[in-house]
Tab-separated table of C-alpha atoms in Angstrom:
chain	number	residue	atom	x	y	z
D	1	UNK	CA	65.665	83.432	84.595
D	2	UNK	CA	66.218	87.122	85.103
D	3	UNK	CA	62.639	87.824	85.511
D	4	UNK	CA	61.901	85.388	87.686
D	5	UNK	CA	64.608	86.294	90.173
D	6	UNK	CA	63.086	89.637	89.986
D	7	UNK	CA	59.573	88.744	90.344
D	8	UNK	CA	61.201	86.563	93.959
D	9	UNK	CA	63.483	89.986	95.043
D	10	UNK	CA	60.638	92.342	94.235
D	11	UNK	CA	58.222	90.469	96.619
D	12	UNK	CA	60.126	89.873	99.590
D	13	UNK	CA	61.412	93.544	99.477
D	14	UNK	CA	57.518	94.268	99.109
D	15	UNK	CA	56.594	91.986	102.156
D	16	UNK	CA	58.823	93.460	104.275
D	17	UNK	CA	57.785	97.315	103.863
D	18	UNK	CA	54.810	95.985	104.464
D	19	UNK	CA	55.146	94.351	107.572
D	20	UNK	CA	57.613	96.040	109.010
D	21	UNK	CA	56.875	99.589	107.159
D	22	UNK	CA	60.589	99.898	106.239
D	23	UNK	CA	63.599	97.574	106.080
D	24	UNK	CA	63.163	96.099	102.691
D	25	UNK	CA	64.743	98.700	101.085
D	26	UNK	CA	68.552	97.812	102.850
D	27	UNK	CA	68.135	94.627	100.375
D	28	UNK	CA	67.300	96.515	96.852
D	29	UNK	CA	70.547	97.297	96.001
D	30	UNK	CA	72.360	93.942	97.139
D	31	UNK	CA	69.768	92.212	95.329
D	32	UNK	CA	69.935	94.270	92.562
D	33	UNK	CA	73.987	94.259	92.041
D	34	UNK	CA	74.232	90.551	92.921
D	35	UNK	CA	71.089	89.073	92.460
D	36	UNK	CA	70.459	90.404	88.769
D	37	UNK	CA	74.363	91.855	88.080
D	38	UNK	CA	73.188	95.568	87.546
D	39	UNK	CA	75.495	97.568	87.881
D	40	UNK	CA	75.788	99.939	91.201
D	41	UNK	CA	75.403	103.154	89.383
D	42	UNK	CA	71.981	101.549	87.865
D	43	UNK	CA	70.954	99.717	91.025
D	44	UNK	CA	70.600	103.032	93.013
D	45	UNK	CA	68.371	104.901	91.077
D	46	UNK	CA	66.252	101.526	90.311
D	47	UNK	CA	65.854	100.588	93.955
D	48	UNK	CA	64.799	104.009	94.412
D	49	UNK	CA	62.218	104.000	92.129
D	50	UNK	CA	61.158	100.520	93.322
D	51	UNK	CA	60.960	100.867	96.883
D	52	UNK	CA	59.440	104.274	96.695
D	53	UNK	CA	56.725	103.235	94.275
D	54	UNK	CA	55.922	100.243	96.763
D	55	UNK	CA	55.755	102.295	99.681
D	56	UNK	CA	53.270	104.682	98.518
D	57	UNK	CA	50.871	101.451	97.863
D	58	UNK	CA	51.939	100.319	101.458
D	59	UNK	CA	50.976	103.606	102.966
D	60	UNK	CA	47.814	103.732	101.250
D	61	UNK	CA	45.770	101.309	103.894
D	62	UNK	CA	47.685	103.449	106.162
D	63	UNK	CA	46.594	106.605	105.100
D	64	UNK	CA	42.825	105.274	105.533
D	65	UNK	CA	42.851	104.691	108.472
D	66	UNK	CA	44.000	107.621	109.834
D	67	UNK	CA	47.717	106.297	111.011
D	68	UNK	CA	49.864	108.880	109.412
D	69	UNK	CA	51.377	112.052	111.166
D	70	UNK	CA	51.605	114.241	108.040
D	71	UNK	CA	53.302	117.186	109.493
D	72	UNK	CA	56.174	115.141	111.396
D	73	UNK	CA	56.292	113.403	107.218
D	74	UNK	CA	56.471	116.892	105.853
D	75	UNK	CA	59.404	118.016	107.926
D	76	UNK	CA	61.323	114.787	107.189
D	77	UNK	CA	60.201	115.064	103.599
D	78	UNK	CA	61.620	118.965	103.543
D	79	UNK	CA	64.731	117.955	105.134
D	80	UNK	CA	65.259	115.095	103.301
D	81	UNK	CA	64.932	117.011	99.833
D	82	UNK	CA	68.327	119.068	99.702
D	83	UNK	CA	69.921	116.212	101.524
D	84	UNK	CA	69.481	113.609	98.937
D	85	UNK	CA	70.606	115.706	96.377
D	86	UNK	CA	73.661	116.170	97.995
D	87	UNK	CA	74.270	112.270	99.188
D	88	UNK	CA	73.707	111.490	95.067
D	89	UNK	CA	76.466	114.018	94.453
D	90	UNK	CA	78.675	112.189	96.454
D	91	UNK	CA	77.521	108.648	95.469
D	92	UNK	CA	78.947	109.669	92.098
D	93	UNK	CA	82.661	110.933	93.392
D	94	UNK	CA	82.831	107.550	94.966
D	95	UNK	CA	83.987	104.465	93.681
D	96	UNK	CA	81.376	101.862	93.705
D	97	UNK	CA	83.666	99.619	95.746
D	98	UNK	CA	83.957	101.985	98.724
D	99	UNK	CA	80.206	102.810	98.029
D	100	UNK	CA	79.528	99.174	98.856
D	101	UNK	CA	81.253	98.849	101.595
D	102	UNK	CA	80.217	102.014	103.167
D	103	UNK	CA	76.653	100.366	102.407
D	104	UNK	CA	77.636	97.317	104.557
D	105	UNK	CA	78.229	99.000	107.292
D	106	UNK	CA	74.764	100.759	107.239
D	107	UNK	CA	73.407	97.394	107.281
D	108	UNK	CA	75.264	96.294	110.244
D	109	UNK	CA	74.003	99.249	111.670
D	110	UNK	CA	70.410	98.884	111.073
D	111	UNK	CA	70.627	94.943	111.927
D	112	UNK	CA	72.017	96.047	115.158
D	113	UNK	CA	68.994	98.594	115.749
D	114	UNK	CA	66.819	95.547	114.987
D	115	UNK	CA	68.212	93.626	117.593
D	116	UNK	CA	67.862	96.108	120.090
D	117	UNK	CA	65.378	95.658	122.743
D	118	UNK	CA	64.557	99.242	124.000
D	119	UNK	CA	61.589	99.667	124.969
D	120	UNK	CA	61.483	103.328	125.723
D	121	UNK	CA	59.681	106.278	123.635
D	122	UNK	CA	60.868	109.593	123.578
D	123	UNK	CA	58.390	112.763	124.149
D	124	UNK	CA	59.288	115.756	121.721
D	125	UNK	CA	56.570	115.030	119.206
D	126	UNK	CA	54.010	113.545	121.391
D	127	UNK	CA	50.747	114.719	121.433
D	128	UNK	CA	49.441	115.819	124.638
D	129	UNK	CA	45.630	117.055	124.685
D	130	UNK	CA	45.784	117.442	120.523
D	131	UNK	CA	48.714	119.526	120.470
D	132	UNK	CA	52.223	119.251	119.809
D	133	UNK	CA	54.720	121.207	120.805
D	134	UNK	CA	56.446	122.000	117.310
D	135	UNK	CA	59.528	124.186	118.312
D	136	UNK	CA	60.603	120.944	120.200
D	137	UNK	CA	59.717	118.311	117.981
D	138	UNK	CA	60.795	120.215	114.451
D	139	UNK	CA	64.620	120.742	116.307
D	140	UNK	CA	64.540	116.786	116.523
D	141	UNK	CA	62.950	115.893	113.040
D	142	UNK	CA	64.738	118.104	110.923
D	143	UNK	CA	68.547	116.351	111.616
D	144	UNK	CA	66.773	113.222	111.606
D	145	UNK	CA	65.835	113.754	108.525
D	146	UNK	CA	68.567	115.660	106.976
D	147	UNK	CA	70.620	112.018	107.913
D	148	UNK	CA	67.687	109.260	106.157
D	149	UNK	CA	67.752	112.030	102.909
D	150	UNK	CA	71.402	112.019	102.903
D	151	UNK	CA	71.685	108.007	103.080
D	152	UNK	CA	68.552	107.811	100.508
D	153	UNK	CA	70.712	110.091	97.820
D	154	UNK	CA	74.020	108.045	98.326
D	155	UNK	CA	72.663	104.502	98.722
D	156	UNK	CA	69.608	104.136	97.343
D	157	UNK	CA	67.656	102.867	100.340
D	158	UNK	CA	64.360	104.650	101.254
D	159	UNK	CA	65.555	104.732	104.870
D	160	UNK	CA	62.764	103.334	106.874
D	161	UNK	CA	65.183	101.565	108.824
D	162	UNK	CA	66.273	104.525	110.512
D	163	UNK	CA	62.947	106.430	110.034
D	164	UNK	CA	60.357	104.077	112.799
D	165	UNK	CA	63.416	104.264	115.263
D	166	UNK	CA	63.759	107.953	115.006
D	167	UNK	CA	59.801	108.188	115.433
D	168	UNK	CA	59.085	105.967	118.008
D	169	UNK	CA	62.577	106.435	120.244
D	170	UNK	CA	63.119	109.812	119.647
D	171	UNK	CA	59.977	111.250	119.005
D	172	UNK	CA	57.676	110.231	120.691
D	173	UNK	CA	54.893	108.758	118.057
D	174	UNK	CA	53.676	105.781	118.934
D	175	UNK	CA	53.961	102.373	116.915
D	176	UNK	CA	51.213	101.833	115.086
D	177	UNK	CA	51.311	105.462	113.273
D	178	UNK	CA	55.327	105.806	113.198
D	179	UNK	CA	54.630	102.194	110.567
D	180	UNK	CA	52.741	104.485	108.300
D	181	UNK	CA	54.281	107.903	108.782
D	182	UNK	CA	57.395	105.815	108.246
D	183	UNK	CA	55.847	104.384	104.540
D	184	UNK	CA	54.771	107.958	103.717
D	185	UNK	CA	58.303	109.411	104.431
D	186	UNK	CA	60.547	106.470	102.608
D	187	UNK	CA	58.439	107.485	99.416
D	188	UNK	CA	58.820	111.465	99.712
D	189	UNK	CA	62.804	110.839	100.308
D	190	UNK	CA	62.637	107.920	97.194
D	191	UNK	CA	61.065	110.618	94.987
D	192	UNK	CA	63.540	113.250	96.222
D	193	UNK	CA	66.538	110.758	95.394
D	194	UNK	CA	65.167	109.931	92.379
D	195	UNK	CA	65.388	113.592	91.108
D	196	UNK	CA	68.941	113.412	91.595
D	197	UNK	CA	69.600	110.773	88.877
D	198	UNK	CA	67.104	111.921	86.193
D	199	UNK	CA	69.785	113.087	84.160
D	200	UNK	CA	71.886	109.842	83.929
D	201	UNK	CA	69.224	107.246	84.140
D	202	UNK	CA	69.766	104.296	81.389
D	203	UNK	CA	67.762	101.656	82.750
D	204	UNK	CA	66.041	98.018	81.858
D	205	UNK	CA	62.566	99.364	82.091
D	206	UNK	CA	61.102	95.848	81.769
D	207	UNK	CA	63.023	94.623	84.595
D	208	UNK	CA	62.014	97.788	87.000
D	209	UNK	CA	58.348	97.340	85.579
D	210	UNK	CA	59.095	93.538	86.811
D	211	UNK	CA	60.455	94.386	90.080
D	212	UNK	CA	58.301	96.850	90.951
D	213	UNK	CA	55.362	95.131	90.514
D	214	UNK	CA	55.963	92.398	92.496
D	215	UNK	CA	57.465	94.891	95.604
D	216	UNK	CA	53.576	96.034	95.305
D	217	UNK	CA	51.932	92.898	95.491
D	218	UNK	CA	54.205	92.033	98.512
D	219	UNK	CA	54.098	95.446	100.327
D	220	UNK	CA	49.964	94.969	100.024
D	221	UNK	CA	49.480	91.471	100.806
D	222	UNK	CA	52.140	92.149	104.186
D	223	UNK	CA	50.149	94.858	105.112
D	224	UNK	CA	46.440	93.131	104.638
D	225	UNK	CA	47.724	90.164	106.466
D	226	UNK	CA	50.455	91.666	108.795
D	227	UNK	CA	48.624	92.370	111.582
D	228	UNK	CA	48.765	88.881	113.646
D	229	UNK	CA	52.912	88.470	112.871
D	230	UNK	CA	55.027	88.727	115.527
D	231	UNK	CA	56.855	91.995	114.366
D	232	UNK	CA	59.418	91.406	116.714
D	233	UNK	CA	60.183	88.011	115.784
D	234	UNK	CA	59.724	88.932	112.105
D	235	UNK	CA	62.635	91.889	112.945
D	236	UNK	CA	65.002	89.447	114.578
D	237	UNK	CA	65.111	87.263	111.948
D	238	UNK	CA	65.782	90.094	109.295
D	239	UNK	CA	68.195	91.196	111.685
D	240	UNK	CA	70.387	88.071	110.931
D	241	UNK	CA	69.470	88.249	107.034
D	242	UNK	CA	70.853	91.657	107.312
D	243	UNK	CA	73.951	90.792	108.596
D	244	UNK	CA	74.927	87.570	106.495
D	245	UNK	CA	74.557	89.963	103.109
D	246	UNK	CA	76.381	92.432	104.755
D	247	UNK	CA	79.408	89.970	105.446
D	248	UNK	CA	78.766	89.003	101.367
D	249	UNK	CA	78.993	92.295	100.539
D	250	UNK	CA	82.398	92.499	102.640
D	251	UNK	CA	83.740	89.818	101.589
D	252	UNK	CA	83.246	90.416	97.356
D	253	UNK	CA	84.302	93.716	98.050
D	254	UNK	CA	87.436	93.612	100.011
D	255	UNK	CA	88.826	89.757	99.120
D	256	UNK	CA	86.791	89.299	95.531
D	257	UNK	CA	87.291	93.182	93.912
C-alpha cells in the first residue's frame, strides 16, 4: 500500500514540474510526512533528492531546444549554494512543528502568487540586441536567489514556485525560457540542499527509488504533452490544492500536535 501511494505522489509531483516547470515540489514534503508518515527530518532530504532528480529529466527537452538562460541559472545556482547550507542549519535548530507551520505559510504564499493575475515583465535581464546588461540583472538575481536557496535548505522544496515569478516579473525573461531556466535552477539548488544532509541521511531507499521514478515519468510525460494545457487554468486550480493542504497542515499542527 506504501508503494502504491508513492508511485500516485511521485507522479503528480512529476506532472506538475512538468507542466508548470515548478510547483510540485511545495507538495513533497506534505505528501511525504502525511501521505507515507516519514518523518520531517527524512522527508526533507528525500523530497530533495526527488524533486531535483525529476527536474533535471524535465529540463532535459528544455535544454534541447534551446529554452534555458544558463548564466541567469548559474547566478541563482551560486547564490543558492551557501544559502541552502545555511537554511539546513536552521531546519535542524527547529522543531519540526514550527518547521511545518512555517512551511504552511510558504504555501499560502506561493498559492497566492498563483492566483495573481499580473501581467507585467520586468526589464533587468532582458536581452536587448543579444546583450544583457549584467551589472543590472546580477544585483536582482543574486537576492533572488540567495531567498529560493535559503527556503530549498530549510524546507525541502526546490523552489520553482518562487523561481518563474522572479524570472518573468522581475527579470525580465520571457515565459517560455523562465519554464526551463526555472527546471535547471530547482535541480542546482536540490543538489546544493542535498549536500547539507549527507551526513545524517538514513533513508528507505526503495521508497525514494519508488518515488522518484514515478516524479520522472510524470515530469516527462507533462512536458511532452504540456504544451496545449491551459497553464493558467492548470495554476488556478493548484492554487486551491495549495491552500486546502496548507489549512491540513495548520490544523494537525496547531489543534492535532
Amino acid at each position: 500500500m506504501t508503494i502504491l501511494v508513492a508511485v500516485v505522489l511521485g507522479a503528480v509531483i512529476g506532472i506538475l514540474l512538468g507542466l508548470l516547470g515548478g510547483g510540485g515540489s511545495i507538495l513533497a514534503v506534505p505528501a511525504l510526512v502525511y501521505g507515507l508518515g516519514i518523518p520531517l527530518g527524512q522527508a526533507v532530504p528525500m523530497s530533495l533528492i526527488v524533486v531535483g532528480i525529476a527536474s533535471l529529466f524535465g529540463a532535459i527537452p528544455k535544454i534541447r531546444t534551446g529554452q534555458v538562460q544558463w548564466r541567469v541559472a548559474g547566478v541563482f545556482a551560486v547564490a543558492g549554494l551557501l544559502a541552502a547550507f545555511a537554511g539546513s542549519a536552521v531546519n535542524r535548530l527547529l522543531p519540526p512543528a514550527l518547521t511545518l507551520a512555517g512551511f504552511a505559510i510558504v504555501m499560502i504564499a506561493a498559492g497566492i502568487r498563483m492566483l495573481s493575475k499580473s501581467e507585467s515583465v520586468g526589464t533587468a535581464c532582458r536581452v536587448e540586441g543579444s546583450t544583457v546588461n549584467w551589472r543590472r540583472c546580477t544585483s536582482r538575481a543574486v537576492p533572488a536567489g540567495l531567498g529560493v536557496g535559503f527556503l530549498t535548505g530549510l524546507f525541502g522544496v526546490g523552489g520553482g514556485f518562487l523561481i518563474i515569478p522572479a524570472l518573468v516579473l522581475l527579470l525580465g525573461i520571457e515565459m517560455s525560457v523562465a519554464v526551463g531556466t526555472s527546471l535547471v535552477i530547482v535541480t542546482a539548488n536540490s543538489g546544493s540542499g542535498l549536500l547539507a544532509y549527507l551526513g545524517n541521511l538514513d533513508l528507505d531507499w526503495v521508497l525514494v527509488a519508488v518515488f522518484t521514478a514515478t516524479a520522472i515519468g510524470g515530469s516527462l510525460v507533462a512536458g511532452h504533452f504540456g504544451k496545449k494545457a491551459d497553464t493558467r487554468r492548470l495554476q488556478t486550480w493548484f492554487a486551491y490544492l495549495i491552500f486546502a493542504v496548507a489549512a491540513f497542515v495548520l490544523v494537525e499542527v496547531i489543534f492535532l500536535r
